[in-house]
mmCIF file of C-alpha atoms in Angstrom:
data_model
loop_
_atom_site.group_PDB
_atom_site.id
_atom_site.type_symbol
_atom_site.label_atom_id
_atom_site.label_comp_id
_atom_site.label_asym_id
_atom_site.label_seq_id
_atom_site.Cartn_x
_atom_site.Cartn_y
_atom_site.Cartn_z
ATOM 1 C CA MET G 13 -0.016 -0.159 -0.156
ATOM 2 C CA GLU G 14 1.204 3.731 -0.590
ATOM 3 C CA ASN G 15 -0.817 5.363 1.980
ATOM 4 C CA GLY G 16 1.640 4.972 5.224
ATOM 5 C CA GLY G 17 2.317 0.360 5.091
ATOM 6 C CA ASN G 18 -1.044 -0.299 7.712
ATOM 7 C CA GLY G 19 -4.148 0.682 5.535
ATOM 8 C CA ASN G 20 -5.426 3.548 8.198
ATOM 9 C CA GLY G 21 -5.058 6.501 5.663
ATOM 10 C CA VAL G 22 -7.320 3.882 3.461
ATOM 11 C CA ALA G 23 -9.749 3.234 6.839
ATOM 12 C CA ALA G 24 -10.245 6.406 7.578
ATOM 13 C CA VAL G 25 -11.105 7.912 3.900
ATOM 14 C CA ASN G 26 -13.707 4.749 4.265
ATOM 15 C CA TYR G 27 -14.813 5.431 6.968
ATOM 16 C CA GLU G 28 -15.406 9.130 6.536
ATOM 17 C CA SER G 29 -16.746 8.163 2.895
ATOM 18 C CA LYS G 30 -19.611 5.951 4.959
ATOM 19 C CA ALA G 31 -20.598 8.420 7.446
ATOM 20 C CA THR G 32 -20.614 11.297 4.668
ATOM 21 C CA SER G 33 -23.265 8.972 2.789
ATOM 22 C CA THR G 34 -25.333 7.707 5.596
ATOM 23 C CA ILE G 35 -25.647 11.302 6.954
ATOM 24 C CA THR G 36 -29.478 11.975 6.971
ATOM 25 C CA ILE G 37 -31.411 15.414 6.165
ATOM 26 C CA LYS G 38 -32.637 16.298 9.637
ATOM 27 C CA GLY G 39 -28.622 15.790 10.278
ATOM 28 C CA ILE G 40 -27.710 18.116 7.530
ATOM 29 C CA LEU G 41 -29.984 20.556 8.360
ATOM 30 C CA SER G 42 -28.773 20.423 12.559
ATOM 31 C CA LEU G 43 -25.505 21.409 11.106
ATOM 32 C CA LEU G 44 -27.415 24.245 8.955
ATOM 33 C CA MET G 45 -28.690 25.210 12.551
ATOM 34 C CA GLN G 46 -25.547 24.998 14.517
ATOM 35 C CA SER G 47 -23.903 26.984 12.213
ATOM 36 C CA ILE G 48 -26.804 30.005 12.444
ATOM 37 C CA ASP G 49 -26.326 29.543 16.324
ATOM 38 C CA ASP G 50 -22.856 30.085 16.085
ATOM 39 C CA GLU G 51 -23.158 33.630 14.077
ATOM 40 C CA LYS G 52 -26.081 34.500 16.463
ATOM 41 C CA ASN G 53 -23.061 34.955 19.293
ATOM 42 C CA ASP G 54 -21.597 37.959 17.327
ATOM 43 C CA ALA G 55 -22.693 40.999 18.546
ATOM 44 C CA GLU G 56 -23.683 42.698 15.418
ATOM 45 C CA ASN G 57 -26.539 39.921 14.585
ATOM 46 C CA ASN G 58 -28.790 39.680 17.595
ATOM 47 C CA LYS G 59 -31.889 39.048 14.881
ATOM 48 C CA ARG G 60 -33.673 35.187 15.730
ATOM 49 C CA VAL G 61 -34.032 32.249 13.489
ATOM 50 C CA ILE G 62 -36.671 30.455 13.157
ATOM 51 C CA SER G 63 -36.709 27.076 11.586
ATOM 52 C CA LEU G 64 -39.605 26.381 9.255
ATOM 53 C CA GLY G 65 -38.101 22.830 9.077
ATOM 54 C CA MET G 66 -38.800 21.946 12.801
ATOM 55 C CA GLY G 67 -42.948 20.721 13.949
ATOM 56 C CA ASP G 68 -42.434 22.062 17.358
ATOM 57 C CA PRO G 69 -43.947 25.939 17.180
ATOM 58 C CA THR G 70 -43.649 25.599 21.241
ATOM 59 C CA LEU G 71 -39.814 26.493 21.059
ATOM 60 C CA TYR G 72 -40.557 29.683 19.952
ATOM 61 C CA SER G 73 -42.347 32.520 22.238
ATOM 62 C CA CYS G 74 -44.654 33.477 19.421
ATOM 63 C CA PHE G 75 -46.125 30.689 19.195
ATOM 64 C CA HIS G 76 -48.405 29.131 22.512
ATOM 65 C CA THR G 77 -51.592 27.976 22.884
ATOM 66 C CA THR G 78 -53.996 29.087 24.952
ATOM 67 C CA ASN G 79 -55.108 29.588 28.282
ATOM 68 C CA VAL G 80 -58.052 27.988 29.016
ATOM 69 C CA SER G 81 -56.580 24.511 27.294
ATOM 70 C CA GLU G 82 -53.843 24.920 29.939
ATOM 71 C CA GLU G 83 -56.427 25.336 32.677
ATOM 72 C CA ALA G 84 -58.325 22.931 31.732
ATOM 73 C CA VAL G 85 -55.597 20.287 31.755
ATOM 74 C CA ALA G 86 -54.442 21.525 35.633
ATOM 75 C CA ASP G 87 -57.913 21.374 36.459
ATOM 76 C CA THR G 88 -58.379 17.703 34.974
ATOM 77 C CA LEU G 89 -55.172 16.784 36.841
ATOM 78 C CA LEU G 90 -55.939 17.988 40.081
ATOM 79 C CA SER G 91 -59.412 16.288 40.250
ATOM 80 C CA HIS G 92 -57.338 13.149 41.363
ATOM 81 C CA LYS G 93 -59.671 11.104 38.575
ATOM 82 C CA PHE G 94 -57.748 10.173 35.862
ATOM 83 C CA HIS G 95 -54.285 8.701 37.441
ATOM 84 C CA GLY G 96 -55.380 5.187 35.979
ATOM 85 C CA TYR G 97 -54.780 3.409 32.692
ATOM 86 C CA ALA G 98 -56.989 4.154 29.919
ATOM 87 C CA PRO G 99 -58.729 1.748 27.574
ATOM 88 C CA THR G 100 -56.206 0.507 24.569
ATOM 89 C CA ALA G 101 -58.200 2.148 22.320
ATOM 90 C CA GLY G 102 -58.817 5.264 24.032
ATOM 91 C CA LEU G 103 -61.221 6.940 26.583
ATOM 92 C CA PRO G 104 -64.671 6.464 24.999
ATOM 93 C CA GLN G 105 -65.355 9.887 26.039
ATOM 94 C CA THR G 106 -62.486 10.936 23.815
ATOM 95 C CA ARG G 107 -63.066 8.955 21.085
ATOM 96 C CA GLN G 108 -66.790 10.300 20.698
ATOM 97 C CA GLU G 109 -65.492 13.813 21.054
ATOM 98 C CA ILE G 110 -63.206 13.387 18.302
ATOM 99 C CA ALA G 111 -65.662 11.536 15.964
ATOM 100 C CA GLU G 112 -68.113 14.775 16.605
ATOM 101 C CA TYR G 113 -65.085 17.101 15.544
ATOM 102 C CA LEU G 114 -64.185 15.012 12.280
ATOM 103 C CA SER G 115 -67.955 14.328 11.020
ATOM 104 C CA ARG G 116 -68.628 18.445 10.962
ATOM 105 C CA ASP G 117 -66.342 18.567 7.837
ATOM 106 C CA LEU G 118 -67.838 15.150 6.344
ATOM 107 C CA PRO G 119 -71.307 14.327 4.609
ATOM 108 C CA TYR G 120 -71.886 11.611 7.459
ATOM 109 C CA GLN G 121 -71.784 10.934 10.927
ATOM 110 C CA LEU G 122 -68.349 9.071 12.552
ATOM 111 C CA SER G 123 -68.749 7.259 15.679
ATOM 112 C CA SER G 124 -66.762 6.470 18.552
ATOM 113 C CA ASP G 125 -66.082 3.226 17.379
ATOM 114 C CA ASP G 126 -64.151 4.830 14.129
ATOM 115 C CA VAL G 127 -61.957 6.068 16.370
ATOM 116 C CA PHE G 128 -58.355 5.385 18.300
ATOM 117 C CA ILE G 129 -56.095 7.478 20.239
ATOM 118 C CA THR G 130 -52.530 7.452 19.328
ATOM 119 C CA CYS G 131 -49.499 9.046 21.075
ATOM 120 C CA GLY G 132 -49.181 11.425 18.490
ATOM 121 C CA CYS G 133 -50.073 11.521 14.415
ATOM 122 C CA THR G 134 -46.457 9.626 14.417
ATOM 123 C CA GLN G 135 -47.934 6.658 16.088
ATOM 124 C CA ALA G 136 -50.684 6.750 14.127
ATOM 125 C CA ILE G 137 -48.601 6.354 11.164
ATOM 126 C CA ASP G 138 -46.711 3.377 12.583
ATOM 127 C CA VAL G 139 -50.542 1.779 13.391
ATOM 128 C CA SER G 140 -51.413 2.375 9.457
ATOM 129 C CA VAL G 141 -48.681 1.248 8.048
ATOM 130 C CA ALA G 142 -48.687 -2.156 10.748
ATOM 131 C CA MET G 143 -52.228 -2.846 9.862
ATOM 132 C CA LEU G 144 -51.539 -3.233 6.523
ATOM 133 C CA ALA G 145 -48.308 -5.104 6.329
ATOM 134 C CA ARG G 146 -48.011 -8.466 4.618
ATOM 135 C CA PRO G 147 -45.822 -10.615 2.702
ATOM 136 C CA GLY G 148 -44.641 -8.996 -0.481
ATOM 137 C CA ALA G 149 -46.880 -5.499 -0.053
ATOM 138 C CA ASN G 150 -45.916 -2.148 -1.338
ATOM 139 C CA ILE G 151 -47.170 1.274 0.174
ATOM 140 C CA LEU G 152 -47.020 4.367 -2.179
ATOM 141 C CA LEU G 153 -45.797 7.626 -0.927
ATOM 142 C CA PRO G 154 -45.387 11.367 -2.408
ATOM 143 C CA ARG G 155 -42.026 12.847 -3.046
ATOM 144 C CA PRO G 156 -41.686 15.058 -1.646
ATOM 145 C CA GLY G 157 -43.164 13.817 1.492
ATOM 146 C CA PHE G 158 -42.821 12.877 4.975
ATOM 147 C CA PRO G 159 -39.639 10.724 6.105
ATOM 148 C CA ILE G 160 -41.779 8.761 8.791
ATOM 149 C CA TYR G 161 -43.652 6.883 6.196
ATOM 150 C CA GLU G 162 -40.641 5.304 5.078
ATOM 151 C CA LEU G 163 -38.960 4.590 8.514
ATOM 152 C CA CYS G 164 -41.884 2.598 9.406
ATOM 153 C CA ALA G 165 -42.458 0.868 5.973
ATOM 154 C CA ALA G 166 -38.872 -0.322 6.152
ATOM 155 C CA PHE G 167 -39.616 -1.958 9.891
ATOM 156 C CA ARG G 168 -42.489 -3.468 8.272
ATOM 157 C CA GLN G 169 -40.600 -5.004 5.612
ATOM 158 C CA VAL G 170 -43.069 -2.931 3.267
ATOM 159 C CA GLU G 171 -41.978 -1.771 -0.331
ATOM 160 C CA VAL G 172 -41.854 1.756 -0.814
ATOM 161 C CA ARG G 173 -42.865 3.461 -4.367
ATOM 162 C CA HIS G 174 -42.785 7.058 -4.461
ATOM 163 C CA TYR G 175 -45.235 8.945 -6.873
ATOM 164 C CA ASP G 176 -43.663 12.546 -7.572
ATOM 165 C CA LEU G 177 -46.123 15.734 -6.746
ATOM 166 C CA LEU G 178 -46.097 18.182 -10.051
ATOM 167 C CA PRO G 179 -44.702 21.868 -8.528
ATOM 168 C CA GLU G 180 -46.111 23.257 -11.743
ATOM 169 C CA LYS G 181 -49.555 22.463 -10.670
ATOM 170 C CA GLY G 182 -49.774 23.385 -7.401
ATOM 171 C CA TRP G 183 -47.761 20.108 -5.834
ATOM 172 C CA GLU G 184 -50.698 18.047 -7.100
ATOM 173 C CA VAL G 185 -50.362 14.322 -7.138
ATOM 174 C CA ASP G 186 -49.190 12.880 -10.274
ATOM 175 C CA LEU G 187 -52.137 10.457 -10.957
ATOM 176 C CA ASP G 188 -50.740 8.847 -13.704
ATOM 177 C CA ALA G 189 -47.697 8.063 -12.153
ATOM 178 C CA ILE G 190 -49.695 6.400 -9.495
ATOM 179 C CA GLU G 191 -51.706 4.247 -11.905
ATOM 180 C CA ALA G 192 -48.168 2.869 -13.427
ATOM 181 C CA LEU G 193 -46.833 2.006 -9.927
ATOM 182 C CA ALA G 194 -49.630 0.363 -8.558
ATOM 183 C CA ASP G 195 -50.184 -3.689 -8.508
ATOM 184 C CA GLN G 196 -52.305 -6.050 -7.032
ATOM 185 C CA ASN G 197 -50.042 -5.951 -4.005
ATOM 186 C CA THR G 198 -50.280 -2.433 -3.581
ATOM 187 C CA VAL G 199 -52.465 -1.375 0.261
ATOM 188 C CA ALA G 200 -52.203 2.021 0.628
ATOM 189 C CA LEU G 201 -51.901 5.534 -0.849
ATOM 190 C CA VAL G 202 -50.889 8.143 1.206
ATOM 191 C CA ILE G 203 -51.752 11.801 1.121
ATOM 192 C CA ILE G 204 -50.521 14.633 3.013
ATOM 193 C CA ASN G 205 -53.095 17.092 2.708
ATOM 194 C CA PRO G 206 -52.159 20.456 3.853
ATOM 195 C CA GLY G 207 -48.943 19.308 2.752
ATOM 196 C CA ASN G 208 -45.892 18.529 4.502
ATOM 197 C CA PRO G 209 -43.102 19.894 3.407
ATOM 198 C CA CYS G 210 -44.458 21.444 0.192
ATOM 199 C CA GLY G 211 -47.237 23.803 1.625
ATOM 200 C CA ASN G 212 -49.571 22.834 -0.820
ATOM 201 C CA VAL G 213 -53.593 22.482 -0.180
ATOM 202 C CA TYR G 214 -55.320 20.175 -2.519
ATOM 203 C CA THR G 215 -58.945 21.453 -3.883
ATOM 204 C CA TYR G 216 -62.029 19.440 -3.463
ATOM 205 C CA ASP G 217 -61.804 18.349 -7.544
ATOM 206 C CA HIS G 218 -58.382 17.127 -6.733
ATOM 207 C CA LEU G 219 -59.163 15.078 -3.879
ATOM 208 C CA GLU G 220 -61.732 13.475 -5.892
ATOM 209 C CA LYS G 221 -59.718 12.153 -8.506
ATOM 210 C CA ILE G 222 -57.469 10.792 -6.259
ATOM 211 C CA ALA G 223 -60.114 8.928 -4.428
ATOM 212 C CA GLN G 224 -61.354 7.645 -8.289
ATOM 213 C CA THR G 225 -57.831 6.729 -8.565
ATOM 214 C CA ALA G 226 -57.406 4.831 -5.328
ATOM 215 C CA LYS G 227 -60.870 2.724 -6.130
ATOM 216 C CA ARG G 228 -59.491 2.114 -9.696
ATOM 217 C CA ILE G 229 -56.366 0.545 -8.630
ATOM 218 C CA GLY G 230 -58.136 -1.087 -5.679
ATOM 219 C CA THR G 231 -56.378 0.208 -2.764
ATOM 220 C CA ILE G 232 -57.026 2.338 0.158
ATOM 221 C CA VAL G 233 -55.993 5.650 0.846
ATOM 222 C CA ILE G 234 -54.326 6.911 4.277
ATOM 223 C CA ALA G 235 -54.862 10.799 4.540
ATOM 224 C CA ASP G 236 -52.187 12.502 6.643
ATOM 225 C CA GLU G 237 -53.942 15.766 7.932
ATOM 226 C CA VAL G 238 -51.957 16.462 10.600
ATOM 227 C CA TYR G 239 -51.798 20.211 9.378
ATOM 228 C CA GLY G 240 -55.838 20.024 9.182
ATOM 229 C CA HIS G 241 -57.499 23.461 8.974
ATOM 230 C CA LEU G 242 -54.213 25.313 8.615
ATOM 231 C CA ALA G 243 -54.716 26.235 5.092
ATOM 232 C CA PHE G 244 -53.889 29.980 3.869
ATOM 233 C CA GLY G 245 -54.796 30.949 0.540
ATOM 234 C CA THR G 246 -57.547 30.339 -1.868
ATOM 235 C CA ASN G 247 -57.908 26.296 -1.109
ATOM 236 C CA PRO G 248 -59.747 25.678 1.640
ATOM 237 C CA PHE G 249 -58.964 22.755 3.869
ATOM 238 C CA VAL G 250 -61.069 19.748 2.235
ATOM 239 C CA PRO G 251 -60.329 16.142 4.564
ATOM 240 C CA MET G 252 -60.247 13.102 2.441
ATOM 241 C CA GLY G 253 -63.230 11.549 4.521
ATOM 242 C CA VAL G 254 -65.538 13.500 2.319
ATOM 243 C CA PHE G 255 -65.083 10.771 -0.265
ATOM 244 C CA GLY G 256 -65.314 8.010 1.828
ATOM 245 C CA PHE G 257 -68.043 6.308 -0.546
ATOM 246 C CA THR G 258 -66.035 6.486 -3.420
ATOM 247 C CA VAL G 259 -62.832 4.691 -1.737
ATOM 248 C CA PRO G 260 -62.276 3.934 2.079
ATOM 249 C CA VAL G 261 -59.662 6.226 3.869
ATOM 250 C CA ILE G 262 -57.713 5.749 7.324
ATOM 251 C CA THR G 263 -57.734 9.307 8.773
ATOM 252 C CA LEU G 264 -54.679 10.888 10.598
ATOM 253 C CA GLY G 265 -54.520 13.538 13.100
ATOM 254 C CA SER G 266 -53.466 15.093 16.122
ATOM 255 C CA LEU G 267 -53.206 18.026 18.862
ATOM 256 C CA SER G 268 -49.771 19.195 17.771
ATOM 257 C CA LYS G 269 -50.109 21.826 15.192
ATOM 258 C CA ARG G 270 -53.154 23.322 15.204
ATOM 259 C CA TRP G 271 -53.405 24.086 18.488
ATOM 260 C CA ILE G 272 -49.529 24.235 19.349
ATOM 261 C CA VAL G 273 -49.273 21.269 22.047
ATOM 262 C CA PRO G 274 -46.929 18.626 20.446
ATOM 263 C CA GLY G 275 -45.737 17.772 23.875
ATOM 264 C CA TRP G 276 -49.026 16.541 24.962
ATOM 265 C CA ARG G 277 -48.915 13.393 22.376
ATOM 266 C CA LEU G 278 -52.509 12.873 21.409
ATOM 267 C CA GLY G 279 -53.568 11.621 18.077
ATOM 268 C CA TRP G 280 -55.852 9.726 16.428
ATOM 269 C CA PHE G 281 -56.021 7.009 13.956
ATOM 270 C CA VAL G 282 -59.637 7.353 12.413
ATOM 271 C CA THR G 283 -61.580 4.836 9.687
ATOM 272 C CA THR G 284 -63.554 7.092 7.676
ATOM 273 C CA ASP G 285 -65.732 4.687 6.040
ATOM 274 C CA PRO G 286 -69.001 5.163 5.535
ATOM 275 C CA SER G 287 -69.262 1.888 3.218
ATOM 276 C CA ALA G 288 -68.098 -0.010 6.237
ATOM 277 C CA THR G 289 -65.216 -1.669 4.553
ATOM 278 C CA PHE G 290 -63.071 -1.726 7.978
ATOM 279 C CA LYS G 291 -66.068 -3.100 10.036
ATOM 280 C CA LYS G 292 -65.488 -6.544 8.651
ATOM 281 C CA PRO G 293 -65.479 -8.234 12.292
ATOM 282 C CA LYS G 294 -61.544 -9.630 11.349
ATOM 283 C CA VAL G 295 -60.414 -6.319 10.303
ATOM 284 C CA VAL G 296 -61.831 -4.549 13.549
ATOM 285 C CA GLU G 297 -60.400 -7.159 15.691
ATOM 286 C CA ARG G 298 -56.622 -6.895 14.138
ATOM 287 C CA ILE G 299 -57.614 -3.180 14.764
ATOM 288 C CA LYS G 300 -58.251 -3.884 17.984
ATOM 289 C CA LYS G 301 -55.531 -6.373 19.309
ATOM 290 C CA TYR G 302 -52.912 -4.012 17.911
ATOM 291 C CA PHE G 303 -53.872 -1.373 19.936
ATOM 292 C CA ASP G 304 -53.981 -3.665 23.171
ATOM 293 C CA LEU G 305 -50.334 -3.916 22.399
ATOM 294 C CA LEU G 306 -49.580 0.061 22.576
ATOM 295 C CA GLY G 307 -49.473 2.729 25.378
ATOM 296 C CA GLY G 308 -51.992 5.807 24.588
ATOM 297 C CA PRO G 309 -51.502 9.318 25.668
ATOM 298 C CA ALA G 310 -51.556 10.256 29.566
ATOM 299 C CA THR G 311 -55.364 9.779 30.787
ATOM 300 C CA PHE G 312 -55.485 12.944 31.956
ATOM 301 C CA ILE G 313 -54.811 14.803 28.408
ATOM 302 C CA GLN G 314 -57.360 12.467 26.896
ATOM 303 C CA VAL G 315 -59.814 13.472 29.624
ATOM 304 C CA PHE G 316 -58.929 17.614 28.184
ATOM 305 C CA THR G 317 -59.899 16.769 25.051
ATOM 306 C CA PHE G 318 -63.829 16.315 25.544
ATOM 307 C CA SER G 319 -63.835 19.032 28.720
ATOM 308 C CA SER G 320 -66.143 22.068 28.315
ATOM 309 C CA ALA G 321 -62.977 24.215 28.246
ATOM 310 C CA TYR G 322 -61.440 22.363 25.398
ATOM 311 C CA SER G 323 -64.577 22.512 23.401
ATOM 312 C CA VAL G 324 -64.143 26.035 23.238
ATOM 313 C CA LEU G 325 -61.095 25.275 21.233
ATOM 314 C CA PHE G 326 -63.001 22.370 19.312
#
């Protein structure tokens, strides 16, 4: 060898190359923010930088939840009534409240049986992938998209197939690509609306076309609506569940974004499915058994969601 005789130089180069190739986008963002933080120490630069890539608005004092929500949580905790375990699917009252909340924007009524409480939307994503996993399964994910879906699919050994979002059409879904990618092993089509990371909000007409495409290829839709109602511009937020008669929809959401409380870790996994595809006994039993393995959010946080104070926010 010509690097000093013992190969250490090559080993070092290989190690550095490997480390560089495996760094994640999140890691790169962290390095960039560290650099900015160093610059902020400069006496001449006293402006604060807000990372728009960070999903936790509470890190900045300009974003905070309401006093009424904090008081409701405190009152619930100090009542000493909610220190025990909640049912694995969530408290019945909480499930009913979320069903009524989501039903406001739907042409049909959800029931508490359609709702399962999760530790934030991240757990809801994992549950949705786990429920659909089977040998040879594949799932269609948007590109750009939210990377947690890929991680969950990798752990469940579900193949990921990416369809592109079209920037020239306001980041709409490439419907032709979906039909080309899908086959008999496609278990779900994931959409994120309002979009993360692109910030788009899909129109009623485009969502209807997505539903019709999913029906044509014979799959369900997982609708990530964690940013629901945080819509700016001319397009109002329309939940994918509106098209539940066309195609079965699993709706995912949480308190974290709209109510600025990500650390409270309360989300939901909801079968918005008026045609009752998910009501088949084996499907319902499988979902319930999987939730028996999970630990949900703190009981007093679940109670808070249906308290009279919190109803003001809902």
